[in-house]
Amino acid sequence: MKILIINSGSSSIKFQLIQMPQASVLASGMVERIGIEGGSISYKNASNDFSKKINFPDHASGLKKIAELLMDRDLGVIGSADEINAVGHRIVHGGKQFTETTQVTEEVKANIRRLFSLAPLHNPAHLNGIEVAEDIFKNASQVCVFDTAFFTSIPQKAYQYAIPKHFMDDSRIRLYGFHGTSHKYVSEKALEHLGKPDAKLITIHLGNGCSMAAIKAGKAIDTSMGFGPANGLIMGTRAGDIDQSVIFYMQEHLGYSVKEVSDILLKQSGMLGLTGYSDLRDIEAAAAEGDEVCALALEMNAYRIRKFIGAYTAALNGVDAIVFTAGIGENSSTIRSKVCKEMEYIGIELDESLNGQRSKKLREIQSAFSKVKVMVIPTNEELAIATQVFDLMK
């Protein structure tokens, strides 16, 4: 079975065409910096490795280019769209109703649309991806895998907000959590590597969107994102945790509308609001050249992560390993170094020489004196999604 995996982030699309059940990757690649100057697409298969600078105004244009490359006479790996048996879509917000892998129907699409307000940077792009895929791959089954599903194990003491209970019961306002596919994948890899099924883990997913999870014996007990994917860590364009009084003040005293405040906090804040750049690579480069604003933003970013490590160590009553993953977590030795600095009190010590090495494999980067393992585990949400899609379809 050939399964095309579409993993749309807020400013990127990762894709893999996977032959199941062999789990062999026929083609893969990534569209980057969607809606940002300097966009690009990369694509590779067994005999080709292709990349090109292209500005993509939206996710639909990126998906269409992916389809062109897969069927390209020289670079492609399929002769026609009919060779695709299923398309697996990563969906950020499944609300309370979607707790497992689900085949797309008109009702499913309507429910994803109803959740737009909870994930405004993602769910619209996901639905767009489904509709474009339906048009291009007309005979393929379209299947959704929901990021929120992994967090159904979080106990009520962690998922309920301290507001009148009827808001949770009647309007389903509660913590849901996001990036669950990634947190699930890397935590399983970490447990396998450690050989300790009851290990206490803190997984740190750092990309344009960022989140952390506290995981005990493979089950999530808390996570940094909540009702929507806006709170917690400082992200590319999202503010993360912010005093709600700021929101009231912006509306009541500064004259901003609800939509304007939402746009500011979700699309104009985070690293973009602090520095003018949303891509961490640009910020690190500027900081290295002496830009004090960018240097401060990096310190703020790492400081927020350290606070969550402390909180989750308390929630877990200890920690065996912390795991860095996703684009920034896997590739930014700078962020990893800043996060692990001055963390000796809980037994975290980094080996900077190991941290500075590049690898696409699971690796440990703690010093010989560290009581806590520090791991870098490349996430593979696409394979995790393909497995779930195959299990549903077989």
mmCIF file of C-alpha atoms in Angstrom:
data_model
loop_
_atom_site.group_PDB
_atom_site.id
_atom_site.type_symbol
_atom_site.label_atom_id
_atom_site.label_comp_id
_atom_site.label_asym_id
_atom_site.label_seq_id
_atom_site.Cartn_x
_atom_site.Cartn_y
_atom_site.Cartn_z
ATOM 1 C CA MET A 1 0.000 0.000 0.000
ATOM 2 C CA LYS A 2 1.373 3.421 -1.001
ATOM 3 C CA ILE A 3 0.512 6.042 1.602
ATOM 4 C CA LEU A 4 1.282 9.725 1.108
ATOM 5 C CA ILE A 5 1.714 11.552 4.400
ATOM 6 C CA ILE A 6 0.976 15.270 4.532
ATOM 7 C CA ASN A 7 2.236 16.971 7.704
ATOM 8 C CA SER A 8 1.353 20.663 7.562
ATOM 9 C CA GLY A 9 2.892 22.953 10.155
ATOM 10 C CA SER A 10 2.053 26.610 10.568
ATOM 11 C CA SER A 11 4.700 27.598 7.980
ATOM 12 C CA SER A 12 5.826 24.292 6.476
ATOM 13 C CA ILE A 13 4.712 21.030 4.876
ATOM 14 C CA LYS A 14 6.666 17.841 5.426
ATOM 15 C CA PHE A 15 5.738 14.919 3.205
ATOM 16 C CA GLN A 16 6.682 11.293 2.713
ATOM 17 C CA LEU A 17 5.443 8.663 0.304
ATOM 18 C CA ILE A 18 5.739 5.420 2.254
ATOM 19 C CA GLN A 19 5.286 1.849 1.082
ATOM 20 C CA MET A 20 3.516 -0.069 3.851
ATOM 21 C CA PRO A 21 3.840 -2.389 5.674
ATOM 22 C CA GLN A 22 7.534 -2.382 4.700
ATOM 23 C CA ALA A 23 7.805 1.213 5.976
ATOM 24 C CA SER A 24 10.085 2.020 3.039
ATOM 25 C CA VAL A 25 10.211 5.687 2.080
ATOM 26 C CA LEU A 26 9.800 6.088 -1.689
ATOM 27 C CA ALA A 27 10.098 9.875 -1.641
ATOM 28 C CA SER A 28 10.215 12.627 0.939
ATOM 29 C CA GLY A 29 10.743 16.333 1.278
ATOM 30 C CA MET A 30 9.663 19.591 2.765
ATOM 31 C CA VAL A 31 8.166 22.902 1.789
ATOM 32 C CA GLU A 32 9.576 25.633 4.042
ATOM 33 C CA ARG A 33 8.806 29.237 4.969
ATOM 34 C CA ILE A 34 5.276 29.284 3.562
ATOM 35 C CA GLY A 35 4.071 32.867 3.428
ATOM 36 C CA ILE A 36 7.603 34.106 4.189
ATOM 37 C CA GLU A 37 10.229 35.420 1.790
ATOM 38 C CA GLY A 38 12.943 32.889 1.056
ATOM 39 C CA GLY A 39 10.650 29.880 0.708
ATOM 40 C CA SER A 40 11.944 26.598 -0.666
ATOM 41 C CA ILE A 41 11.090 23.011 -1.465
ATOM 42 C CA SER A 42 13.313 19.959 -1.028
ATOM 43 C CA TYR A 43 12.592 16.538 -2.495
ATOM 44 C CA LYS A 44 14.497 13.280 -2.585
ATOM 45 C CA ASN A 45 14.083 9.647 -3.527
ATOM 46 C CA ALA A 46 16.493 6.755 -4.052
ATOM 47 C CA SER A 47 18.112 8.354 -7.098
ATOM 48 C CA ASN A 48 17.410 12.076 -6.833
ATOM 49 C CA ASP A 49 18.022 14.858 -4.345
ATOM 50 C CA PHE A 50 16.412 18.104 -5.461
ATOM 51 C CA SER A 51 15.918 21.491 -3.867
ATOM 52 C CA LYS A 52 14.746 24.825 -5.182
ATOM 53 C CA LYS A 53 14.080 28.293 -3.852
ATOM 54 C CA ILE A 54 10.392 29.063 -4.404
ATOM 55 C CA ASN A 55 8.116 31.440 -2.530
ATOM 56 C CA PHE A 56 4.868 29.720 -1.591
ATOM 57 C CA PRO A 57 2.033 32.133 -0.724
ATOM 58 C CA ASP A 58 -0.043 29.426 0.970
ATOM 59 C CA HIS A 59 -0.234 25.735 1.795
ATOM 60 C CA ALA A 60 -2.305 24.876 -1.308
ATOM 61 C CA SER A 61 0.457 26.022 -3.670
ATOM 62 C CA GLY A 62 2.971 23.928 -1.721
ATOM 63 C CA LEU A 63 0.825 20.797 -1.915
ATOM 64 C CA LYS A 64 0.326 21.178 -5.640
ATOM 65 C CA LYS A 65 4.089 21.428 -6.146
ATOM 66 C CA ILE A 66 4.611 18.272 -4.073
ATOM 67 C CA ALA A 67 2.179 16.384 -6.311
ATOM 68 C CA GLU A 68 3.957 17.664 -9.436
ATOM 69 C CA LEU A 69 7.307 16.365 -8.184
ATOM 70 C CA LEU A 70 5.935 12.943 -7.203
ATOM 71 C CA MET A 71 4.611 12.489 -10.753
ATOM 72 C CA ASP A 72 7.451 14.270 -12.570
ATOM 73 C CA ARG A 73 8.838 12.348 -15.560
ATOM 74 C CA ASP A 74 12.443 12.633 -14.352
ATOM 75 C CA LEU A 75 12.161 13.066 -10.575
ATOM 76 C CA GLY A 76 8.907 11.290 -9.772
ATOM 77 C CA VAL A 77 8.274 7.878 -8.246
ATOM 78 C CA ILE A 78 4.705 7.300 -9.428
ATOM 79 C CA GLY A 79 3.255 7.358 -12.908
ATOM 80 C CA SER A 80 -0.133 8.716 -11.911
ATOM 81 C CA ALA A 81 -2.137 9.873 -8.920
ATOM 82 C CA ASP A 82 -4.073 6.594 -8.979
ATOM 83 C CA GLU A 83 -1.052 4.755 -7.538
ATOM 84 C CA ILE A 84 -1.622 6.435 -4.173
ATOM 85 C CA ASN A 85 -3.835 4.203 -2.021
ATOM 86 C CA ALA A 86 -4.291 6.564 0.900
ATOM 87 C CA VAL A 87 -3.329 10.065 2.020
ATOM 88 C CA GLY A 88 -2.696 10.497 5.735
ATOM 89 C CA HIS A 89 -3.183 13.997 7.113
ATOM 90 C CA ARG A 90 -1.828 15.253 10.400
ATOM 91 C CA ILE A 91 -4.583 17.340 12.038
ATOM 92 C CA VAL A 92 -3.570 19.538 14.965
ATOM 93 C CA HIS A 93 -6.904 19.890 16.774
ATOM 94 C CA GLY A 94 -9.407 17.077 17.034
ATOM 95 C CA GLY A 95 -11.351 18.528 19.958
ATOM 96 C CA LYS A 96 -13.062 16.054 22.231
ATOM 97 C CA GLN A 97 -14.791 14.134 19.445
ATOM 98 C CA PHE A 98 -11.679 12.880 17.596
ATOM 99 C CA THR A 99 -9.625 10.555 19.789
ATOM 100 C CA GLU A 100 -8.473 8.063 17.144
ATOM 101 C CA THR A 101 -7.466 7.782 13.494
ATOM 102 C CA THR A 102 -10.468 8.627 11.308
ATOM 103 C CA GLN A 103 -11.344 8.335 7.616
ATOM 104 C CA VAL A 104 -12.410 11.621 6.042
ATOM 105 C CA THR A 105 -16.098 12.229 5.416
ATOM 106 C CA GLU A 106 -18.033 15.433 4.841
ATOM 107 C CA GLU A 107 -18.992 15.344 8.525
ATOM 108 C CA VAL A 108 -15.355 14.996 9.560
ATOM 109 C CA LYS A 109 -14.415 17.974 7.385
ATOM 110 C CA ALA A 110 -17.257 20.003 8.886
ATOM 111 C CA ASN A 111 -16.008 19.208 12.398
ATOM 112 C CA ILE A 112 -12.439 20.195 11.471
ATOM 113 C CA ARG A 113 -13.864 23.465 10.138
ATOM 114 C CA ARG A 114 -15.726 24.041 13.412
ATOM 115 C CA LEU A 115 -12.411 23.751 15.220
ATOM 116 C CA PHE A 116 -10.763 26.537 13.174
ATOM 117 C CA SER A 117 -11.046 29.007 16.036
ATOM 118 C CA LEU A 118 -9.101 26.663 18.335
ATOM 119 C CA ALA A 119 -6.197 26.153 15.900
ATOM 120 C CA PRO A 120 -6.326 29.100 13.486
ATOM 121 C CA LEU A 121 -2.751 28.653 12.212
ATOM 122 C CA HIS A 122 -3.173 24.940 11.495
ATOM 123 C CA ASN A 123 -6.663 23.501 11.044
ATOM 124 C CA PRO A 124 -7.515 25.757 8.060
ATOM 125 C CA ALA A 125 -4.285 24.615 6.354
ATOM 126 C CA HIS A 126 -5.096 20.982 7.207
ATOM 127 C CA LEU A 127 -8.588 21.208 5.709
ATOM 128 C CA ASN A 128 -7.146 22.929 2.665
ATOM 129 C CA GLY A 129 -4.674 20.063 2.369
ATOM 130 C CA ILE A 130 -7.453 17.489 2.538
ATOM 131 C CA GLU A 131 -9.459 19.252 -0.153
ATOM 132 C CA VAL A 132 -6.445 19.677 -2.455
ATOM 133 C CA ALA A 133 -5.502 16.015 -1.923
ATOM 134 C CA GLU A 134 -9.068 14.922 -2.668
ATOM 135 C CA ASP A 135 -8.872 16.808 -5.959
ATOM 136 C CA ILE A 136 -5.442 15.470 -6.962
ATOM 137 C CA PHE A 137 -5.635 11.907 -5.581
ATOM 138 C CA LYS A 138 -9.259 11.196 -6.408
ATOM 139 C CA ASN A 139 -9.161 7.431 -5.798
ATOM 140 C CA ALA A 140 -7.167 7.515 -2.562
ATOM 141 C CA SER A 141 -8.700 7.193 0.884
ATOM 142 C CA GLN A 142 -8.182 10.365 2.914
ATOM 143 C CA VAL A 143 -7.391 9.684 6.592
ATOM 144 C CA CYS A 144 -6.871 12.033 9.554
ATOM 145 C CA VAL A 145 -4.530 11.451 12.484
ATOM 146 C CA PHE A 146 -5.133 13.906 15.320
ATOM 147 C CA ASP A 147 -2.384 15.473 17.431
ATOM 148 C CA THR A 148 -4.701 15.752 20.414
ATOM 149 C CA ALA A 149 -5.329 11.987 20.679
ATOM 150 C CA PHE A 150 -2.090 11.190 22.587
ATOM 151 C CA PHE A 151 -3.132 13.437 25.462
ATOM 152 C CA THR A 152 -6.338 11.649 26.407
ATOM 153 C CA SER A 153 -4.361 10.050 29.270
ATOM 154 C CA ILE A 154 -3.842 13.402 31.026
ATOM 155 C CA PRO A 155 -5.697 13.353 34.383
ATOM 156 C CA GLN A 156 -8.520 15.766 35.145
ATOM 157 C CA LYS A 157 -6.454 17.635 37.743
ATOM 158 C CA ALA A 158 -4.208 18.697 34.839
ATOM 159 C CA TYR A 159 -6.706 19.169 31.989
ATOM 160 C CA GLN A 160 -9.460 21.083 33.818
ATOM 161 C CA TYR A 161 -9.195 24.874 34.065
ATOM 162 C CA ALA A 162 -10.050 26.756 37.257
ATOM 163 C CA ILE A 163 -13.139 28.405 35.775
ATOM 164 C CA PRO A 164 -16.836 27.517 36.376
ATOM 165 C CA LYS A 165 -17.188 23.798 35.641
ATOM 166 C CA HIS A 166 -20.079 24.227 33.241
ATOM 167 C CA PHE A 167 -17.662 25.669 30.668
ATOM 168 C CA MET A 168 -15.930 22.283 30.527
ATOM 169 C CA ASP A 169 -19.129 20.236 30.673
ATOM 170 C CA ASP A 170 -21.200 22.272 28.213
ATOM 171 C CA SER A 171 -18.637 23.985 25.980
ATOM 172 C CA ARG A 172 -15.757 21.484 26.271
ATOM 173 C CA ILE A 173 -13.278 24.135 27.381
ATOM 174 C CA ARG A 174 -10.317 22.207 28.739
ATOM 175 C CA LEU A 175 -6.693 21.342 27.946
ATOM 176 C CA TYR A 176 -6.302 19.183 24.844
ATOM 177 C CA GLY A 177 -2.593 19.315 23.979
ATOM 178 C CA PHE A 178 -0.862 19.316 20.599
ATOM 179 C CA HIS A 179 2.084 17.789 18.686
ATOM 180 C CA GLY A 180 0.867 14.509 20.180
ATOM 181 C CA THR A 181 2.018 12.426 17.219
ATOM 182 C CA SER A 182 5.567 13.696 17.699
ATOM 183 C CA HIS A 183 5.587 13.385 21.505
ATOM 184 C CA LYS A 184 4.234 9.832 21.230
ATOM 185 C CA TYR A 185 6.812 8.801 18.626
ATOM 186 C CA VAL A 186 9.918 10.162 20.366
ATOM 187 C CA SER A 187 8.803 8.984 23.815
ATOM 188 C CA GLU A 188 8.402 5.435 22.480
ATOM 189 C CA LYS A 189 11.876 5.623 20.931
ATOM 190 C CA ALA A 190 13.305 6.948 24.211
ATOM 191 C CA LEU A 191 11.727 4.174 26.289
ATOM 192 C CA GLU A 192 13.038 1.576 23.855
ATOM 193 C CA HIS A 193 16.541 3.093 23.991
ATOM 194 C CA LEU A 194 16.567 3.346 27.785
ATOM 195 C CA GLY A 195 15.176 -0.143 28.260
ATOM 196 C CA LYS A 196 13.059 1.222 31.070
ATOM 197 C CA PRO A 197 9.320 1.060 30.311
ATOM 198 C CA ASP A 198 8.377 3.049 33.428
ATOM 199 C CA ALA A 199 10.816 5.909 32.731
ATOM 200 C CA LYS A 200 9.890 9.518 33.450
ATOM 201 C CA LEU A 201 10.430 11.675 30.367
ATOM 202 C CA ILE A 202 10.146 15.321 29.407
ATOM 203 C CA THR A 203 9.809 15.645 25.645
ATOM 204 C CA ILE A 204 10.542 19.029 24.048
ATOM 205 C CA HIS A 205 9.168 19.582 20.542
ATOM 206 C CA LEU A 206 10.700 22.760 19.113
ATOM 207 C CA GLY A 207 9.754 23.986 15.659
ATOM 208 C CA ASN A 208 7.867 27.048 14.471
ATOM 209 C CA GLY A 209 5.318 25.751 16.966
ATOM 210 C CA CYS A 210 6.707 24.494 20.275
ATOM 211 C CA SER A 211 5.400 22.302 23.063
ATOM 212 C CA MET A 212 6.541 20.095 25.911
ATOM 213 C CA ALA A 213 5.067 17.017 27.554
ATOM 214 C CA ALA A 214 5.542 15.199 30.844
ATOM 215 C CA ILE A 215 5.350 11.452 30.177
ATOM 216 C CA LYS A 216 5.357 8.634 32.714
ATOM 217 C CA ALA A 217 5.568 5.010 31.572
ATOM 218 C CA GLY A 218 4.550 6.035 28.041
ATOM 219 C CA LYS A 219 1.470 7.993 29.119
ATOM 220 C CA ALA A 220 1.211 11.794 28.970
ATOM 221 C CA ILE A 221 0.360 13.399 32.316
ATOM 222 C CA ASP A 222 0.696 17.046 31.286
ATOM 223 C CA THR A 223 1.589 19.239 28.310
ATOM 224 C CA SER A 224 2.341 22.903 27.712
ATOM 225 C CA MET A 225 -0.274 23.663 25.059
ATOM 226 C CA GLY A 226 -3.894 23.646 26.127
ATOM 227 C CA PHE A 227 -7.311 24.490 24.683
ATOM 228 C CA GLY A 228 -5.634 25.776 21.530
ATOM 229 C CA PRO A 229 -2.012 25.586 20.335
ATOM 230 C CA ALA A 230 -1.209 29.099 21.544
ATOM 231 C CA ASN A 231 0.080 28.872 25.094
ATOM 232 C CA GLY A 232 3.178 27.514 26.776
ATOM 233 C CA LEU A 233 6.544 28.139 25.125
ATOM 234 C CA ILE A 234 7.633 31.121 23.030
ATOM 235 C CA MET A 235 7.157 30.129 19.381
ATOM 236 C CA GLY A 236 7.864 31.470 15.914
ATOM 237 C CA THR A 237 4.890 33.850 15.817
ATOM 238 C CA ARG A 238 2.950 32.862 18.961
ATOM 239 C CA ALA A 239 3.448 34.540 22.335
ATOM 240 C CA GLY A 240 2.956 31.425 24.446
ATOM 241 C CA ASP A 241 1.961 31.999 28.071
ATOM 242 C CA ILE A 242 0.812 35.552 28.735
ATOM 243 C CA ASP A 243 -1.065 37.225 31.593
ATOM 244 C CA GLN A 244 -4.729 37.368 30.537
ATOM 245 C CA SER A 245 -4.869 40.897 31.969
ATOM 246 C CA VAL A 246 -2.765 41.999 28.991
ATOM 247 C CA ILE A 247 -5.524 40.810 26.650
ATOM 248 C CA PHE A 248 -8.217 42.699 28.583
ATOM 249 C CA TYR A 249 -6.037 45.820 28.650
ATOM 250 C CA MET A 250 -5.414 45.699 24.894
ATOM 251 C CA GLN A 251 -9.154 45.517 24.256
ATOM 252 C CA GLU A 252 -10.491 47.884 26.907
ATOM 253 C CA HIS A 253 -7.790 50.569 26.952
ATOM 254 C CA LEU A 254 -5.901 50.304 23.663
ATOM 255 C CA GLY A 255 -8.954 49.777 21.459
ATOM 256 C CA TYR A 256 -8.029 46.509 19.787
ATOM 257 C CA SER A 257 -10.821 44.176 18.669
ATOM 258 C CA VAL A 258 -10.930 40.506 19.665
ATOM 259 C CA LYS A 259 -9.718 39.479 16.195
ATOM 260 C CA GLU A 260 -6.905 42.023 16.251
ATOM 261 C CA VAL A 261 -5.680 40.776 19.630
ATOM 262 C CA SER A 262 -5.876 37.185 18.380
ATOM 263 C CA ASP A 263 -3.861 38.059 15.271
ATOM 264 C CA ILE A 264 -1.255 39.882 17.364
ATOM 265 C CA LEU A 265 -0.790 37.004 19.816
ATOM 266 C CA LEU A 266 -0.838 34.218 17.204
ATOM 267 C CA LYS A 267 0.697 35.750 14.087
ATOM 268 C CA GLN A 268 2.760 38.773 15.152
ATOM 269 C CA SER A 269 4.280 37.734 18.493
ATOM 270 C CA GLY A 270 6.778 35.135 19.682
ATOM 271 C CA MET A 271 10.211 35.360 18.107
ATOM 272 C CA LEU A 272 8.791 37.427 15.237
ATOM 273 C CA GLY A 273 7.441 40.041 17.626
ATOM 274 C CA LEU A 274 10.662 40.101 19.621
ATOM 275 C CA THR A 275 13.102 40.272 16.716
ATOM 276 C CA GLY A 276 11.359 40.788 13.384
ATOM 277 C CA TYR A 277 12.283 37.211 12.376
ATOM 278 C CA SER A 278 10.134 34.106 12.834
ATOM 279 C CA ASP A 279 12.771 31.617 11.658
ATOM 280 C CA LEU A 280 15.224 30.728 14.430
ATOM 281 C CA ARG A 281 18.066 30.301 11.949
ATOM 282 C CA ASP A 282 17.806 33.982 11.051
ATOM 283 C CA ILE A 283 17.735 34.949 14.736
ATOM 284 C CA GLU A 284 20.763 32.825 15.640
ATOM 285 C CA ALA A 285 22.713 34.276 12.712
ATOM 286 C CA ALA A 286 21.889 37.847 13.759
ATOM 287 C CA ALA A 287 22.750 37.122 17.408
ATOM 288 C CA ALA A 288 26.101 35.669 16.339
ATOM 289 C CA GLU A 289 26.817 38.966 14.586
ATOM 290 C CA GLY A 290 26.170 40.923 17.781
ATOM 291 C CA ASP A 291 22.457 41.738 17.521
ATOM 292 C CA GLU A 292 21.514 42.229 21.192
ATOM 293 C CA VAL A 293 17.765 42.081 20.518
ATOM 294 C CA CYS A 294 18.099 38.640 18.927
ATOM 295 C CA ALA A 295 20.476 37.474 21.663
ATOM 296 C CA LEU A 296 17.921 38.441 24.318
ATOM 297 C CA ALA A 297 15.138 36.660 22.439
ATOM 298 C CA LEU A 298 17.173 33.437 22.454
ATOM 299 C CA GLU A 299 17.692 33.756 26.211
ATOM 300 C CA MET A 300 13.961 34.355 26.735
ATOM 301 C CA ASN A 301 13.115 31.341 24.609
ATOM 302 C CA ALA A 302 15.435 29.029 26.566
ATOM 303 C CA TYR A 303 14.356 30.458 29.923
ATOM 304 C CA ARG A 304 10.718 29.570 29.250
ATOM 305 C CA ILE A 305 11.701 25.993 28.368
ATOM 306 C CA ARG A 306 13.771 25.693 31.567
ATOM 307 C CA LYS A 307 10.779 26.777 33.660
ATOM 308 C CA PHE A 308 8.665 23.995 32.174
ATOM 309 C CA ILE A 309 11.423 21.443 32.784
ATOM 310 C CA GLY A 310 11.351 22.424 36.449
ATOM 311 C CA ALA A 311 7.563 22.227 36.613
ATOM 312 C CA TYR A 312 7.390 18.863 34.889
ATOM 313 C CA THR A 313 10.170 17.411 37.020
ATOM 314 C CA ALA A 314 7.973 18.268 39.990
ATOM 315 C CA ALA A 315 4.853 16.822 38.318
ATOM 316 C CA LEU A 316 6.694 13.567 37.540
ATOM 317 C CA ASN A 317 8.459 13.447 40.934
ATOM 318 C CA GLY A 318 11.781 13.220 39.109
ATOM 319 C CA VAL A 319 12.990 12.789 35.552
ATOM 320 C CA ASP A 320 15.059 10.122 33.835
ATOM 321 C CA ALA A 321 15.569 11.854 30.486
ATOM 322 C CA ILE A 322 14.751 14.992 28.560
ATOM 323 C CA VAL A 323 14.297 14.647 24.816
ATOM 324 C CA PHE A 324 14.814 17.373 22.207
ATOM 325 C CA THR A 325 13.044 16.904 18.890
ATOM 326 C CA ALA A 326 11.612 18.635 15.777
ATOM 327 C CA GLY A 327 13.371 21.150 13.518
ATOM 328 C CA ILE A 328 14.851 23.400 16.203
ATOM 329 C CA GLY A 329 15.210 20.738 18.885
ATOM 330 C CA GLU A 330 17.145 18.452 16.564
ATOM 331 C CA ASN A 331 19.296 21.062 14.821
ATOM 332 C CA SER A 332 19.929 23.998 17.150
ATOM 333 C CA SER A 333 22.870 23.255 19.406
ATOM 334 C CA THR A 334 22.549 26.873 20.600
ATOM 335 C CA ILE A 335 19.067 26.415 22.028
ATOM 336 C CA ARG A 336 19.930 23.044 23.576
ATOM 337 C CA SER A 337 22.977 24.586 25.246
ATOM 338 C CA LYS A 338 21.037 27.553 26.609
ATOM 339 C CA VAL A 339 18.214 25.328 27.873
ATOM 340 C CA CYS A 340 20.567 22.976 29.739
ATOM 341 C CA LYS A 341 22.650 25.749 31.277
ATOM 342 C CA GLU A 342 22.416 26.079 35.069
ATOM 343 C CA MET A 343 20.227 22.963 35.407
ATOM 344 C CA GLU A 344 22.587 21.034 37.697
ATOM 345 C CA TYR A 345 20.044 21.186 40.506
ATOM 346 C CA ILE A 346 18.010 18.467 38.819
ATOM 347 C CA GLY A 347 21.071 16.654 37.513
ATOM 348 C CA ILE A 348 21.226 17.948 33.927
ATOM 349 C CA GLU A 349 24.705 18.552 32.528
ATOM 350 C CA LEU A 350 25.447 18.842 28.825
ATOM 351 C CA ASP A 351 28.564 17.681 26.996
ATOM 352 C CA GLU A 352 29.088 20.601 24.608
ATOM 353 C CA SER A 353 31.275 18.593 22.244
ATOM 354 C CA LEU A 354 28.532 15.983 21.834
ATOM 355 C CA ASN A 355 25.909 18.723 21.610
ATOM 356 C CA GLY A 356 27.775 20.362 18.743
ATOM 357 C CA GLN A 357 27.811 17.238 16.589
ATOM 358 C CA ARG A 358 25.229 16.775 13.833
ATOM 359 C CA SER A 359 23.439 13.495 13.303
ATOM 360 C CA LYS A 360 20.092 12.226 12.037
ATOM 361 C CA LYS A 361 20.131 9.380 14.547
ATOM 362 C CA LEU A 362 19.061 9.105 18.181
ATOM 363 C CA ARG A 363 21.909 10.233 20.390
ATOM 364 C CA GLU A 364 22.757 11.152 23.976
ATOM 365 C CA ILE A 365 24.489 14.488 24.572
ATOM 366 C CA GLN A 366 24.787 14.640 28.376
ATOM 367 C CA SER A 367 28.120 14.697 30.173
ATOM 368 C CA ALA A 368 29.472 11.705 32.049
ATOM 369 C CA PHE A 369 28.470 13.417 35.308
ATOM 370 C CA SER A 370 24.835 14.110 34.347
ATOM 371 C CA LYS A 371 22.253 12.245 36.410
ATOM 372 C CA VAL A 372 19.614 12.875 33.747
ATOM 373 C CA LYS A 373 19.921 11.641 30.175
ATOM 374 C CA VAL A 374 19.774 14.400 27.553
ATOM 375 C CA MET A 375 18.696 12.962 24.225
ATOM 376 C CA VAL A 376 18.171 14.218 20.698
ATOM 377 C CA ILE A 377 15.663 12.038 18.865
ATOM 378 C CA PRO A 378 14.639 12.936 15.305
ATOM 379 C CA THR A 379 10.886 12.862 15.163
ATOM 380 C CA ASN A 380 9.186 10.896 12.415
ATOM 381 C CA GLU A 381 5.582 11.931 12.568
ATOM 382 C CA GLU A 382 5.161 10.775 8.988
ATOM 383 C CA LEU A 383 6.029 7.146 9.779
ATOM 384 C CA ALA A 384 3.856 7.234 12.891
ATOM 385 C CA ILE A 385 0.952 8.564 10.809
ATOM 386 C CA ALA A 386 1.542 6.003 8.040
ATOM 387 C CA THR A 387 1.438 3.178 10.572
ATOM 388 C CA GLN A 388 -1.854 4.398 11.982
ATOM 389 C CA VAL A 389 -3.339 4.881 8.494
ATOM 390 C CA PHE A 390 -2.227 1.406 7.401
ATOM 391 C CA ASP A 391 -3.694 -0.181 10.530
ATOM 392 C CA LEU A 392 -7.018 1.523 9.807
ATOM 393 C CA MET A 393 -7.093 0.585 6.116
ATOM 394 C CA LYS A 394 -5.780 -2.981 6.138
#
